[in-house]
CSV table of C-alpha atoms and ligand atoms in Angstrom, one decimal:
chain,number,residue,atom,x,y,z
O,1,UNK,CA,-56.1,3.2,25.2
O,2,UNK,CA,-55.1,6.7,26.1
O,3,UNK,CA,-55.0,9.6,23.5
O,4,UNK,CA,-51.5,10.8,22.7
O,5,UNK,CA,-51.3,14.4,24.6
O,6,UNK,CA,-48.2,15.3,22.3
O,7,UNK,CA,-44.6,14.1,21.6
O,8,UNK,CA,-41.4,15.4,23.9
O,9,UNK,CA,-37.9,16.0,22.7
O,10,UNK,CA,-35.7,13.4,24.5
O,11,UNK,CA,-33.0,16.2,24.9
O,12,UNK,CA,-34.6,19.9,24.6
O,13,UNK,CA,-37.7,18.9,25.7
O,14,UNK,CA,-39.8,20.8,23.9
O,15,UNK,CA,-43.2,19.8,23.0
O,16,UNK,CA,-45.0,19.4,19.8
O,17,UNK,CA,-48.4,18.5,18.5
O,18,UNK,CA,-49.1,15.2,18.0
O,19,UNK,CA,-52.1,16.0,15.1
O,20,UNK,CA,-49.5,15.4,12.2
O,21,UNK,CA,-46.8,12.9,11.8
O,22,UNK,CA,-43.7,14.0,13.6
O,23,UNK,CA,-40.2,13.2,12.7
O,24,UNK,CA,-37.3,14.4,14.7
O,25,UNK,CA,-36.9,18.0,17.4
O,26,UNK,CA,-37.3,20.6,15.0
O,27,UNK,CA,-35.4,23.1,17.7
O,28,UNK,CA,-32.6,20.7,18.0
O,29,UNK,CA,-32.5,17.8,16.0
O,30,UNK,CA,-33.3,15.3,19.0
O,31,UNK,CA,-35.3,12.3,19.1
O,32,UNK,CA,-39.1,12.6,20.1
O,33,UNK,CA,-41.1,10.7,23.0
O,34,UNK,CA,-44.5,9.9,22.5
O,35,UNK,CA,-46.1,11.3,26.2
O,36,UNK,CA,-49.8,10.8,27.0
O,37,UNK,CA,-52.0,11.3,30.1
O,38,UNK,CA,-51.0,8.2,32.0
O,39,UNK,CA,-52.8,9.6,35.3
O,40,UNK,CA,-56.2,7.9,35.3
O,41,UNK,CA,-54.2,5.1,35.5
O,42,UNK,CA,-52.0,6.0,38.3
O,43,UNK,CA,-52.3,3.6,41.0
O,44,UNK,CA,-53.9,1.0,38.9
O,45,UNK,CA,-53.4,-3.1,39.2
O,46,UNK,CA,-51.7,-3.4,36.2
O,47,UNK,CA,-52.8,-7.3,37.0
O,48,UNK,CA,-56.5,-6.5,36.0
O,49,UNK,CA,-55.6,-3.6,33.2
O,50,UNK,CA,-52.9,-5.9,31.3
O,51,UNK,CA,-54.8,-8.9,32.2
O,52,UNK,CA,-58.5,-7.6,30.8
O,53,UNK,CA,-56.6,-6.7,27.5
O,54,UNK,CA,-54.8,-9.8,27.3
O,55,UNK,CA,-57.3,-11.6,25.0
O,56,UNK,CA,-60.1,-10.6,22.9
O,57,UNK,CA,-63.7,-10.9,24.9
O,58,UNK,CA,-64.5,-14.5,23.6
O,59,UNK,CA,-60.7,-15.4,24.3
O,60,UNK,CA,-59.5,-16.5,21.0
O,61,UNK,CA,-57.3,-13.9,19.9
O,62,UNK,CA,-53.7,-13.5,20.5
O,63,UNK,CA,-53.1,-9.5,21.7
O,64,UNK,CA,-49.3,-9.8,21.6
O,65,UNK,CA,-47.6,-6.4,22.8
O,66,UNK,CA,-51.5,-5.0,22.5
O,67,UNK,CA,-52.2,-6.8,25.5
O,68,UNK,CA,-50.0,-3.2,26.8
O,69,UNK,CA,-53.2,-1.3,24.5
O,70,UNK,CA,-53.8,0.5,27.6
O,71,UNK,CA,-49.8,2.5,27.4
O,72,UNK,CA,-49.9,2.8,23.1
O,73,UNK,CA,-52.2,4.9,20.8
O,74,UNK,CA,-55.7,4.8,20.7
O,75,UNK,CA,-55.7,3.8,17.4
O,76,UNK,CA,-56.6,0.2,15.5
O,77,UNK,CA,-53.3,-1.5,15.2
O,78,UNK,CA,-51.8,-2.8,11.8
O,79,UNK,CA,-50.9,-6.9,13.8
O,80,UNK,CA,-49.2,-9.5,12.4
O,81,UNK,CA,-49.4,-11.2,16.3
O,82,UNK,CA,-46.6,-9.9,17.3
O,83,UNK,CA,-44.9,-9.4,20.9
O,84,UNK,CA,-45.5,-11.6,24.0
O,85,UNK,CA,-42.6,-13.6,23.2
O,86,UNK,CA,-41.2,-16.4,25.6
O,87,UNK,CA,-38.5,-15.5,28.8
O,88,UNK,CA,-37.2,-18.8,28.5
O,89,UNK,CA,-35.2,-20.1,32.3
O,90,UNK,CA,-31.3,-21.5,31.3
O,91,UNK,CA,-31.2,-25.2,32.1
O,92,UNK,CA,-27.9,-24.3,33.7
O,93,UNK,CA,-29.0,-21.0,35.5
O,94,UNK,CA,-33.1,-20.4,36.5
O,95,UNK,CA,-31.7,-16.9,37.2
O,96,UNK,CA,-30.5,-16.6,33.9
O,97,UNK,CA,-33.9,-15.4,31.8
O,98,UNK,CA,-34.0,-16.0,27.7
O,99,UNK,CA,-36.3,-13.1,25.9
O,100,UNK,CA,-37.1,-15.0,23.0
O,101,UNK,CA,-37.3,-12.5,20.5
O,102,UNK,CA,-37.1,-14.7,17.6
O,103,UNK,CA,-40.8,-16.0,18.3
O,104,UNK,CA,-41.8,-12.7,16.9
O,105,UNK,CA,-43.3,-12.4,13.2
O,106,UNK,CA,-40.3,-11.8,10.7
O,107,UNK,CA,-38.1,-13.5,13.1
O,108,UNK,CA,-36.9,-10.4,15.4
O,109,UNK,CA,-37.8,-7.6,17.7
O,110,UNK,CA,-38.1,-5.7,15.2
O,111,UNK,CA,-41.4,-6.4,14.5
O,112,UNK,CA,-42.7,-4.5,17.2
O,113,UNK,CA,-41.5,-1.3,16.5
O,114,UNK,CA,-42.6,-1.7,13.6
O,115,UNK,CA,-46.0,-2.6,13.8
O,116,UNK,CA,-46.2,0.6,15.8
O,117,UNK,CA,-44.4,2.8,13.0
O,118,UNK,CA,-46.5,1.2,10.2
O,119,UNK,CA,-50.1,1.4,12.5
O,120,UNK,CA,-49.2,5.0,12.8
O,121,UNK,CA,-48.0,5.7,9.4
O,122,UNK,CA,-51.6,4.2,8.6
O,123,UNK,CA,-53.4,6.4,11.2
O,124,UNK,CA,-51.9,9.4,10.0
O,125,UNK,CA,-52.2,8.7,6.2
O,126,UNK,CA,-48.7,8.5,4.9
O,127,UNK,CA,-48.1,6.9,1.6
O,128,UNK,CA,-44.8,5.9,0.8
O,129,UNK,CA,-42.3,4.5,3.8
O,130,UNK,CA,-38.7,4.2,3.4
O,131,UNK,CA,-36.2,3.0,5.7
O,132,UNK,CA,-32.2,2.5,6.0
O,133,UNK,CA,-31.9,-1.2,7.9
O,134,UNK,CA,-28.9,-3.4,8.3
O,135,UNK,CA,-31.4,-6.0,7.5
O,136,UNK,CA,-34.1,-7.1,10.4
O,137,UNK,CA,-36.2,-4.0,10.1
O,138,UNK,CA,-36.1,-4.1,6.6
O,139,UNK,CA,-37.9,-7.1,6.7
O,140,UNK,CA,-40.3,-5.8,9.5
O,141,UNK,CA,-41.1,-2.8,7.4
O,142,UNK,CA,-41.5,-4.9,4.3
O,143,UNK,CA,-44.0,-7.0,6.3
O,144,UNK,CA,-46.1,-4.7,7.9
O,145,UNK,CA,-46.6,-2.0,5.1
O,146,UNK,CA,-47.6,-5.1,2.8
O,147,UNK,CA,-50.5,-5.7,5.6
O,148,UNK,CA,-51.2,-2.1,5.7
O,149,UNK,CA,-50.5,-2.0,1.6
O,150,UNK,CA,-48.5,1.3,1.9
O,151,UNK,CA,-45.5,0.7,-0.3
O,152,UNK,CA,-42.2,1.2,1.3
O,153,UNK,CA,-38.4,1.4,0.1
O,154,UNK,CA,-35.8,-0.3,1.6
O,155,UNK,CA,-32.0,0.5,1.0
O,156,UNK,CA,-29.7,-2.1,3.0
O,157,UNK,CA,-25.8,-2.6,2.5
O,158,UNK,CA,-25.5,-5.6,0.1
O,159,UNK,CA,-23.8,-8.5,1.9
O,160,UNK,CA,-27.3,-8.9,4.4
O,161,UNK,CA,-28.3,-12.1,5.4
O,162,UNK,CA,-30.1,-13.5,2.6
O,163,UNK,CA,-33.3,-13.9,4.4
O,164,UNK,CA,-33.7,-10.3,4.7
O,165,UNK,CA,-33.8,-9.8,1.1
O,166,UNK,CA,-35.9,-12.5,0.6
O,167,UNK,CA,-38.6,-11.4,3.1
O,168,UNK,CA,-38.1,-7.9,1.7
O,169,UNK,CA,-38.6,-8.9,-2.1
O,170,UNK,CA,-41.7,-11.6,-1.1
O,171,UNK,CA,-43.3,-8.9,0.3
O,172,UNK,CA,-43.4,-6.6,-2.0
O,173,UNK,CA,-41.0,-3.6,-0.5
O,174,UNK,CA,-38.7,-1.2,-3.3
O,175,UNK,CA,-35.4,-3.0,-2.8
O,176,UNK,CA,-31.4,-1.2,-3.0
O,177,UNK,CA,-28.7,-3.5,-2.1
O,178,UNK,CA,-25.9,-0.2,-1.1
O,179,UNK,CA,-22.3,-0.7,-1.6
O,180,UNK,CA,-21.6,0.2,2.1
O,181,UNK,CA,-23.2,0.3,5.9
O,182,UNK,CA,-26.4,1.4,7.2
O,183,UNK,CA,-25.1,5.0,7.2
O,184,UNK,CA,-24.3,5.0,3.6
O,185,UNK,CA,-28.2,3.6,3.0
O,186,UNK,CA,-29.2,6.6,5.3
O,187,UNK,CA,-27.4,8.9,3.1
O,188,UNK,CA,-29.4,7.3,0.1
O,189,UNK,CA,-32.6,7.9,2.1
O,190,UNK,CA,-31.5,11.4,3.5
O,191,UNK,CA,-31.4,12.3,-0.5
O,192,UNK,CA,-34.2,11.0,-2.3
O,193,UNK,CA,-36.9,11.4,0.6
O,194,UNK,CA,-37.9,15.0,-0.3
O,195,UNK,CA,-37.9,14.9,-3.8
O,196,UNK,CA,-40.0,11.4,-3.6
O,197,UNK,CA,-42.1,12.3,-0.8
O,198,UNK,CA,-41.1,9.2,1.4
O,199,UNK,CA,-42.1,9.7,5.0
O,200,UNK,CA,-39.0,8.3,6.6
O,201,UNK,CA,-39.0,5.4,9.4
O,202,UNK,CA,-35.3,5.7,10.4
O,203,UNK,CA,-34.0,4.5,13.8
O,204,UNK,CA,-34.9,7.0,16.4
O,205,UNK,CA,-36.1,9.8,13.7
O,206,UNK,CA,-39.4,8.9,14.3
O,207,UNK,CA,-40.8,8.2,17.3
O,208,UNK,CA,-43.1,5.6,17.6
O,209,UNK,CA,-40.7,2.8,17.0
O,210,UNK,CA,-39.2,3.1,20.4
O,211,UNK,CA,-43.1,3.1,21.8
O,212,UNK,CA,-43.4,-0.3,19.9
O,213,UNK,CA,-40.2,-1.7,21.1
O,214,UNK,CA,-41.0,-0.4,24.7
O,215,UNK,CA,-43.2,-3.0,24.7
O,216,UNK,CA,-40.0,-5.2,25.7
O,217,UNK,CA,-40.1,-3.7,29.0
O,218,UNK,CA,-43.3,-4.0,30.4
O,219,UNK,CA,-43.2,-7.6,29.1
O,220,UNK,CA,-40.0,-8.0,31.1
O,221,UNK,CA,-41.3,-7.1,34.0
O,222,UNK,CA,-45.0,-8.6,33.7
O,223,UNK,CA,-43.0,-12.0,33.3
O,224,UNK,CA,-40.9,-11.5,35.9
O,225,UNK,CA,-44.3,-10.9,38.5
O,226,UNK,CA,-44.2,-7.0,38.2
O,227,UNK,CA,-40.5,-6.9,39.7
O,228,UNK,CA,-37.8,-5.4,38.0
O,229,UNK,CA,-34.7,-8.2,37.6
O,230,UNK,CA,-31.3,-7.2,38.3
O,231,UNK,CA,-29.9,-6.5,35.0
O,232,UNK,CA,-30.6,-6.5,31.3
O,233,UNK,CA,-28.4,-7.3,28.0
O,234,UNK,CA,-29.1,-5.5,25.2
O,235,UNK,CA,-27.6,-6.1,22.1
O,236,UNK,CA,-27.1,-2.6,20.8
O,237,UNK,CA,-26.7,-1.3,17.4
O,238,UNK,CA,-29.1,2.1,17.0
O,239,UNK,CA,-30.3,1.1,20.8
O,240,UNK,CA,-34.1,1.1,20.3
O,241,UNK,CA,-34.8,-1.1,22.6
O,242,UNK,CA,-33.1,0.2,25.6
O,243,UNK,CA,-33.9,3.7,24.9
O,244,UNK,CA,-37.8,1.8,24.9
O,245,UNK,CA,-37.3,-0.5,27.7
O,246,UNK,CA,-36.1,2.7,30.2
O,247,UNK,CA,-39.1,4.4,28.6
O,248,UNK,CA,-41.3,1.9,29.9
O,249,UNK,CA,-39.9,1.5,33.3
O,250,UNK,CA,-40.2,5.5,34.0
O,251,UNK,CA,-43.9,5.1,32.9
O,252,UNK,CA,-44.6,1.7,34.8
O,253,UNK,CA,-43.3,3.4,37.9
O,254,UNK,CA,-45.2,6.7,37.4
O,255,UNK,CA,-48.5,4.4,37.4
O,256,UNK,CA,-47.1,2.2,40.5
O,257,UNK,CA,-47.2,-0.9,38.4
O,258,UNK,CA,-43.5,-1.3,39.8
O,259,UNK,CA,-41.0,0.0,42.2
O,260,UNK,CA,-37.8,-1.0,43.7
O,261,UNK,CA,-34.0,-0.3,42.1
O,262,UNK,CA,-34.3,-0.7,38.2
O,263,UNK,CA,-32.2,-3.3,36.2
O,264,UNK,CA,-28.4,-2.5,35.3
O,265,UNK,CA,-28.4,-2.0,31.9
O,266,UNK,CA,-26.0,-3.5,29.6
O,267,UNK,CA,-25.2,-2.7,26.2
O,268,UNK,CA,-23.5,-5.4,24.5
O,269,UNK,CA,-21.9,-4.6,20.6
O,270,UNK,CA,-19.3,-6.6,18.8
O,271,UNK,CA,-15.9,-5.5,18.9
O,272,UNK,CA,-16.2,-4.4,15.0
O,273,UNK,CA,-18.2,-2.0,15.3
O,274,UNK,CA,-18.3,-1.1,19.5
O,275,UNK,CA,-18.7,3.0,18.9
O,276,UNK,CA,-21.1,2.7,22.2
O,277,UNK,CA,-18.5,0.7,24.0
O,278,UNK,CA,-15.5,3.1,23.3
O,279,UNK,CA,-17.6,5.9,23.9
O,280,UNK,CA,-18.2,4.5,27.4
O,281,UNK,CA,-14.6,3.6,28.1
O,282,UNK,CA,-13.6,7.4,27.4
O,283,UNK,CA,-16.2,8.6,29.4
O,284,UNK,CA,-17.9,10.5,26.6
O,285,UNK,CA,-21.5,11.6,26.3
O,286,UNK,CA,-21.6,10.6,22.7
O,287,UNK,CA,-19.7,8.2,20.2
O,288,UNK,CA,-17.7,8.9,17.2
O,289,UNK,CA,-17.9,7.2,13.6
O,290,UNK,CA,-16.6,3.6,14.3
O,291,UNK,CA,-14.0,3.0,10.9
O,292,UNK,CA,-14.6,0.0,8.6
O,293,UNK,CA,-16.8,-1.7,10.9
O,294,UNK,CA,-17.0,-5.4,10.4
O,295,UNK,CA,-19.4,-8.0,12.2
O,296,UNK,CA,-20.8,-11.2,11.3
O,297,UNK,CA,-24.0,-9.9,14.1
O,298,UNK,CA,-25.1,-7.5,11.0
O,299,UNK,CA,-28.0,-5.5,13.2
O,300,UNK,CA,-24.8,-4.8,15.5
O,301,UNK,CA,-22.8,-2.6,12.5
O,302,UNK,CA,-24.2,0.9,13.4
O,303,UNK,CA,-21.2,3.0,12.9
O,304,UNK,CA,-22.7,5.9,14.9
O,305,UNK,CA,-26.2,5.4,16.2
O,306,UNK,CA,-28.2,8.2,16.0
O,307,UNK,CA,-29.3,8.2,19.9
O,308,UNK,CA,-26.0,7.4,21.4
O,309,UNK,CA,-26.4,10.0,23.8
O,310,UNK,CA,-29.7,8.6,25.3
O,311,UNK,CA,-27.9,5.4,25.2
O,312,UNK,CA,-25.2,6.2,27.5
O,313,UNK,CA,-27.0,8.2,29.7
O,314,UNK,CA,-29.4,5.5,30.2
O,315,UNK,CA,-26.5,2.7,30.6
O,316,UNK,CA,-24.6,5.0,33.2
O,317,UNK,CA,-27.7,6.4,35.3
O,318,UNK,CA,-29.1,2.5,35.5
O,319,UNK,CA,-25.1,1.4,37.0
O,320,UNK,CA,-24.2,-0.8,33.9
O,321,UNK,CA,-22.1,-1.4,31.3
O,322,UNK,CA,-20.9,-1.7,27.7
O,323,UNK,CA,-19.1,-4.2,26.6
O,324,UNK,CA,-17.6,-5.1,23.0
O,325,UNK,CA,-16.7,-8.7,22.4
O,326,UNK,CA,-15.0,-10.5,19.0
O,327,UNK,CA,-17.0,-12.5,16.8
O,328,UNK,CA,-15.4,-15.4,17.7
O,329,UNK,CA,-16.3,-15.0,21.2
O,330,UNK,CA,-19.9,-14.9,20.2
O,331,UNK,CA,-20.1,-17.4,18.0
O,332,UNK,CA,-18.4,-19.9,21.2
O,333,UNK,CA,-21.5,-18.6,23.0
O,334,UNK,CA,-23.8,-19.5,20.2
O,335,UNK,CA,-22.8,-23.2,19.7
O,336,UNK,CA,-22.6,-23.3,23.3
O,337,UNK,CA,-26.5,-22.2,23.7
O,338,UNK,CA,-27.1,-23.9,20.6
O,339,UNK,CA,-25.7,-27.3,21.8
O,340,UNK,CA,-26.7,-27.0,25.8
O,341,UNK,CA,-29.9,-25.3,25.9
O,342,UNK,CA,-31.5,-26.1,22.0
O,343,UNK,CA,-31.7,-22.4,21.2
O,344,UNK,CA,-30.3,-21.4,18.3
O,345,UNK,CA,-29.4,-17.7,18.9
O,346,UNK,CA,-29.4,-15.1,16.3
O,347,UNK,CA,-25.0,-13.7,16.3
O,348,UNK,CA,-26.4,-10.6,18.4
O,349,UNK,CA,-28.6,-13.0,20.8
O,350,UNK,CA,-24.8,-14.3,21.1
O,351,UNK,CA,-23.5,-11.1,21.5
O,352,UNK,CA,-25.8,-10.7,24.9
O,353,UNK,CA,-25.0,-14.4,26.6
O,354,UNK,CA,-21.5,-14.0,25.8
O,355,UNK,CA,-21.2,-11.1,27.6
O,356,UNK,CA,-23.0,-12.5,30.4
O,357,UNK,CA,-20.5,-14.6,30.6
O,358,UNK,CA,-17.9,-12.2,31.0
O,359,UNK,CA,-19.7,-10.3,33.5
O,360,UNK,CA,-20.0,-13.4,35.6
O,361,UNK,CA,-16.2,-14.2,35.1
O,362,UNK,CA,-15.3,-10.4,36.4
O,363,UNK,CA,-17.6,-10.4,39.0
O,364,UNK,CA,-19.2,-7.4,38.1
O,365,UNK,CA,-22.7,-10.0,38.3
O,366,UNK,CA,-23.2,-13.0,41.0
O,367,UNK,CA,-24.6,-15.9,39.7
O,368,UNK,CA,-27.8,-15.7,41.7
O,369,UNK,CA,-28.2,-12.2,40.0
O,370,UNK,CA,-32.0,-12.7,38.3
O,371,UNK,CA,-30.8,-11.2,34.3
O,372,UNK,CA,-32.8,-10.7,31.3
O,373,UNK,CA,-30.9,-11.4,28.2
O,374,UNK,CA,-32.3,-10.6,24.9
O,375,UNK,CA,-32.4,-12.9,21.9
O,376,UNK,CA,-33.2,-10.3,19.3
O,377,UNK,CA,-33.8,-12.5,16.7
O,378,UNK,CA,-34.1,-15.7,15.3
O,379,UNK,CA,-30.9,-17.8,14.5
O,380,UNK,CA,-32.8,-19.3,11.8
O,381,UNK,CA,-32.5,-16.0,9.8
O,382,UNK,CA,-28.9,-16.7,9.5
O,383,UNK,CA,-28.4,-19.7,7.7
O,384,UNK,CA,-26.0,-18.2,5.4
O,385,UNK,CA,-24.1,-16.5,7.4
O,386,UNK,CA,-23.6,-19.5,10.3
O,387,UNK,CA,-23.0,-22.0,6.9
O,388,UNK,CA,-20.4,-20.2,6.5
O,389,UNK,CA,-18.8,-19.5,10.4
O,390,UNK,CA,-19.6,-23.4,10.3
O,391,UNK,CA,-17.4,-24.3,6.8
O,392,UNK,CA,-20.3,-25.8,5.5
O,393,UNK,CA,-22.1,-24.7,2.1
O,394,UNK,CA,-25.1,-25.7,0.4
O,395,UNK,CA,-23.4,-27.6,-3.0
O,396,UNK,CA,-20.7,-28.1,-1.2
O,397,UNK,CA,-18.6,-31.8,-0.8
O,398,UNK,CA,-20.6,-32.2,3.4
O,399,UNK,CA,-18.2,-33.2,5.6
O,400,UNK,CA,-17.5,-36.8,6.5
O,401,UNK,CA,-19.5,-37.0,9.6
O,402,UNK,CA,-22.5,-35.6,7.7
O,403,UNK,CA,-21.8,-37.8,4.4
O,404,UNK,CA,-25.5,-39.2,3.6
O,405,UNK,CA,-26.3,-42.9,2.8
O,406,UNK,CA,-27.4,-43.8,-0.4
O,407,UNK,CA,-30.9,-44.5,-0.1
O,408,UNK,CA,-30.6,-48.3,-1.1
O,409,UNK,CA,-28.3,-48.5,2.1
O,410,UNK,CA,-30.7,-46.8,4.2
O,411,UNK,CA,-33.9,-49.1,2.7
O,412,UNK,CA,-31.8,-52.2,3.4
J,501,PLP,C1,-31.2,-9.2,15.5
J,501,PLP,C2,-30.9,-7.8,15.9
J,501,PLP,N1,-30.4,-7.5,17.1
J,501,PLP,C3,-30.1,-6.3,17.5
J,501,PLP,C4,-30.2,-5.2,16.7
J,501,PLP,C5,-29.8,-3.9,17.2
J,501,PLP,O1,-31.0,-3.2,17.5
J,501,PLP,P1,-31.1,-1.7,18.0
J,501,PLP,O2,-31.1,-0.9,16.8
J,501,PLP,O3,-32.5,-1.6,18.7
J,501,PLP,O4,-30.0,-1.5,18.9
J,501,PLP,C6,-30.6,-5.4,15.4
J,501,PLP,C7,-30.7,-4.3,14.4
J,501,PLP,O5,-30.7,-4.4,13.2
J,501,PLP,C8,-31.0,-6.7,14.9
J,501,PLP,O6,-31.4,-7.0,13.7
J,502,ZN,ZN1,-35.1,19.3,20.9
């Protein structure tokens, strides 16, 4: 594992000290890269360095993302086993690669970012968390502090899916259901952090989230035989991963783990809440406040997302797109994967095949195009919310077709 050399603004690029826990650019209010001294590893088989960190010594442990131990801090990681999730071939299209995100504790991506954030947080001594989450990392936070037991506080608009206040209440975390989005529960955090002395784990205003979730790309690429595929969907709400992913592929290429054009990138949000998308149509370098956002793909309803300049510069340097689509649109896509394929996609899993779909239909991608979409999470963290898309409820008169036999009938 190399040592942090220091964190870099992502848009001043000013340097600071990586000793104490760093938030945001205190120059100019930009997002911070963790940078280390990747040379000794400059024109290494990342075969043999991923490979000889793949598994503990006797070969009984799972390493997850820590397989990548030799890109993250060298320090001991707070693991719940996650990362080295599936890439799953469509049964219609081999070319058509599933990241299986859902495999990953808590159900989501999430998880790795994280694990990272918390593992830090650990490292660097920190004793209360706090987070604003439209539901997924709430739950990853809630999981990991419990392992690390450092308390955390999670504020979360109230109409979540009801797993992620489950998770968050089984494990322990400070609870507030907020009458509003995931910028009103940053607001709440923004106020009380000080005066409570909550180190705070927001999207992109801290930076070793995006080194967890960069994770995603070297995966990509490892499963995909150290090659870059043709394009990636995303489905982008703060952009985390994508900010992560192009982190990784910069990195990977510095080392000569990989070379050759990198993937299209493309950002996929629902037509709700698209503040990316319409930023991208106008040609803008950053997005506006999206108005009464509304999205049944909750970890899509990021009114403004805090790195939406990073995000379009990476979706415009790497030639792709970013593409809004109605709910109902992405719930088509979800019964279709869900029927065809036996994946039950979480709604902003949906959000990314739909929008393949589209892509294919304009021509803007070829069917023999090699894609990478992302499953960010687990369907099954959305019973609620699908009961309800589906018209079915819990104590609810089942419909006909699902009427049950008494059990004398079925004993008969
Ligand atoms: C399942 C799921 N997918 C996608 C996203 C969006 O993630 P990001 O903030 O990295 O864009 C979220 C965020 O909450 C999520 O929970
Ligand atoms: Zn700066």
């Amino acid at each position: 594992m190399p040592k942090i050399s220091h964190f870099e603004c992502s848009l001043c690029k000013e340097t600071i000290p990586a000793e104490a826990p760093a938030t945001i650019c205190p120059a100019c209010t930009g997002s911070l890269y963790v940078r280390y001294d990747l040379s000794p590893l400059a024109g290494t088989d990342p075969r043999s360095v991923v490979g000889k960190d793949s598994t503990t010594p006797n070969g009984r442990f799972w390493k997850g993302m820590w397989r990548y131990r030799a890109v993250l801090p060298e320090v001991e990681p707070v693991t719940l086993g996650e990362g080295w999730t599936p890439i799953l071939p469509s049964q219609r299209n081999p070319n058509v690669l599933l990241k299986e995100e859902g495999a990953n504790p808590t159900g989501t991506f999430k998880a790795r970012g994280l694990a990272l954030a918390v593992t830090m947080a650990k490292y660097y001594g920190l004793h209360t968390l706090a987070v604003p989450s439209a539901g997924n990392a709430g739950g990853a936070l809630a999981a990991y502090a419990a392992a690390a037991h450092i308390p955390c506080h999670i504020f979360m608009p109230q109409d979540v899916p009801l797993a992620n206040q489950v998770e968050c209440t089984a494990y322990g975390a400070h609870v507030t259901l907020v009458d509003g989005l995931i910028s009103d529960c940053a607001k709440a955090v923004a106020e009380h952090k000080q005066a409570e002395g909550w180190f705070d784990v927001s999207t992109l205003k801290e930076p070793f989230r995006v080194e967890g979730k960069k994770t995603m790309g070297y995966e990509l690429v490892e499963q995909n035989d150290w090659r870059y595929p043709d394009a990636v969907f995303y489905p982008t709400g703060g952009g985390v991963g994508l900010i992560g992913m192009w982190k990784a592929f910069e990195e990977m290429e510095k080392m000569g783990w990989v070379s050759g054009r990198r993937p299209k990138m493309i950002a996929v949000q629902a037509a709700g809440c698209a503040p990316v998308a319409r930023a991208f149509d106008e040609g803008k370098d950053v997005s506006t406040m999206w108005q009464d956002a509304s999205t049944f793909a909750s970890g899509l309803r990021v009114p403004k997302p805090y790195g939406d300049r990073i995000i379009l510069d990476i979706v415009r340097q790497s030639g792709g797109r970013v593409v809004a689509l109605p709910d109902a649109q992405l719930f088509e896509s979800l019964k279709d994967w869900a029927a065809n394929e036996g994946i039950l996609l979480s709604p902003e899993g949906a959000a990314a095949t739909a929008a393949y779909d589209v892509l294919i239909a304009d021509g803007f991608l070829k069917p023999s195009d090699k894609v990478v979409l992302f499953n960010t999470g687990s369907g099954n963290k959305y019973t609620d919310v699908f009961a309800e898309s589906f018209g079915l409820a819990k104590h609810a008169q089942a419909p006909e077709e699902h009427q049950l036999l008494a059990p004398e009938s079925v004993f008969e």
